[in-house]
C-alpha cells in the first residue's frame, strides 16, 4: 500500500500571534495596516508572519466584516494627462493609508459610468471618488445615497447638493488669465473649448467678468465651443483665426485644448507668444515642455487628488461629518505662449 501523503498544516493567525508573543487582535490590526499598533510591535508581527510563511487573506477578512479597504475611483477621461496626475495624487494618499485603489474609465459616457459604479457597489467599495462624465445628471449623488457608500465628487461639480466636493476655483482662474491678457494690451480675446456643464459655465463666467471689469464689450462670436481635447482645440483655433477682425489672444478651457490650439497656430505659420497670446488651464506637467512652453492656470492636479482622497477618508471615518468642499486656489503660470 502506498504511503499516505502528509500535507503541512496551514499557518493561521494563531500561529503568528504565538510566534510574536502578541494577541490575535494585535496581529489582525497589523495585517490591516492599522496605525494603532506601535512600530516595534508591528515589525515583530510582520517578521513572525514572514518566518512562518503566513499569507493574509484580505478578501476573507473583508467578507467577515462586510466591508473592504478598496476605494473605487471613476475617471471620465484618461486621455487627458490632468486626470492621470489627479489619479496619482489620489493613489498616493489612499495607499499610504492602507487602501487599495480600483480605477475605472467612464470614457465620458454616463451609461458606462453607471455600470462602473454598480460594479463598485457589488464589490463592497469602502468609498467612491468620481470625476463625473459629461452629461451626468445632477441628481446622481442623491441617487447613490441608499447605497451607504461614501462619495466625493472631483473636478466637475454637479451643482447644489449635500455631497462632498474637491475641485478648483474655475471662475477666479479664468478671470485671472483673461485680466493678464487685457493688461498686456489685448482687446480681441477669445475663449476656446468646452461646451456644457458647471465647470464650463464657471470658466466662461470668469472670462466675461474680466472683460466687463476692463469695459470690453462681450462678443459671443469669440466664444468658440469645442470638445475639450486636442482635436477640439485645433478646430477651435482654426475657426478663431477665420474671424474678422481676428482675435490676438485666447484663454483655453484646459491645457489639452491649448495644445491643440498650439498645433493649429503652427499650421498657419504663427507662433504662440510672438503672433498670438495663448493661456491654458490646469498646469499639467506637459505644459512646461510644449513648444513654446504654455502659460496656464495652475490648480495643482496632484494636490487636488490628495485633498479629494483625504475628504473621502474623513467621510469614511466619520459619516456624520459636515459637508466638505475643497477648492484649489489658482495661480497664473506665465511662460512663453502668453
Coordinates of C-alpha atoms in Angstrom, one line a residue, residues 5 36 76 104 107 133 161 210 262 298:
X5 CA 0.9 11.9 1.9
X36 CA -2.8 51.9 16.4
X76 CA -14.1 60.5 -17.0
X104 CA -12.3 52.7 -13.9
X107 CA -14.9 57.5 -21.3
X133 CA -18.7 62.2 -17.2
X161 CA -26.3 69.3 -3.1
X210 CA -12.7 90.0 -16.6
X262 CA -0.8 75.5 -30.5
X298 CA -2.1 76.2 -12.1

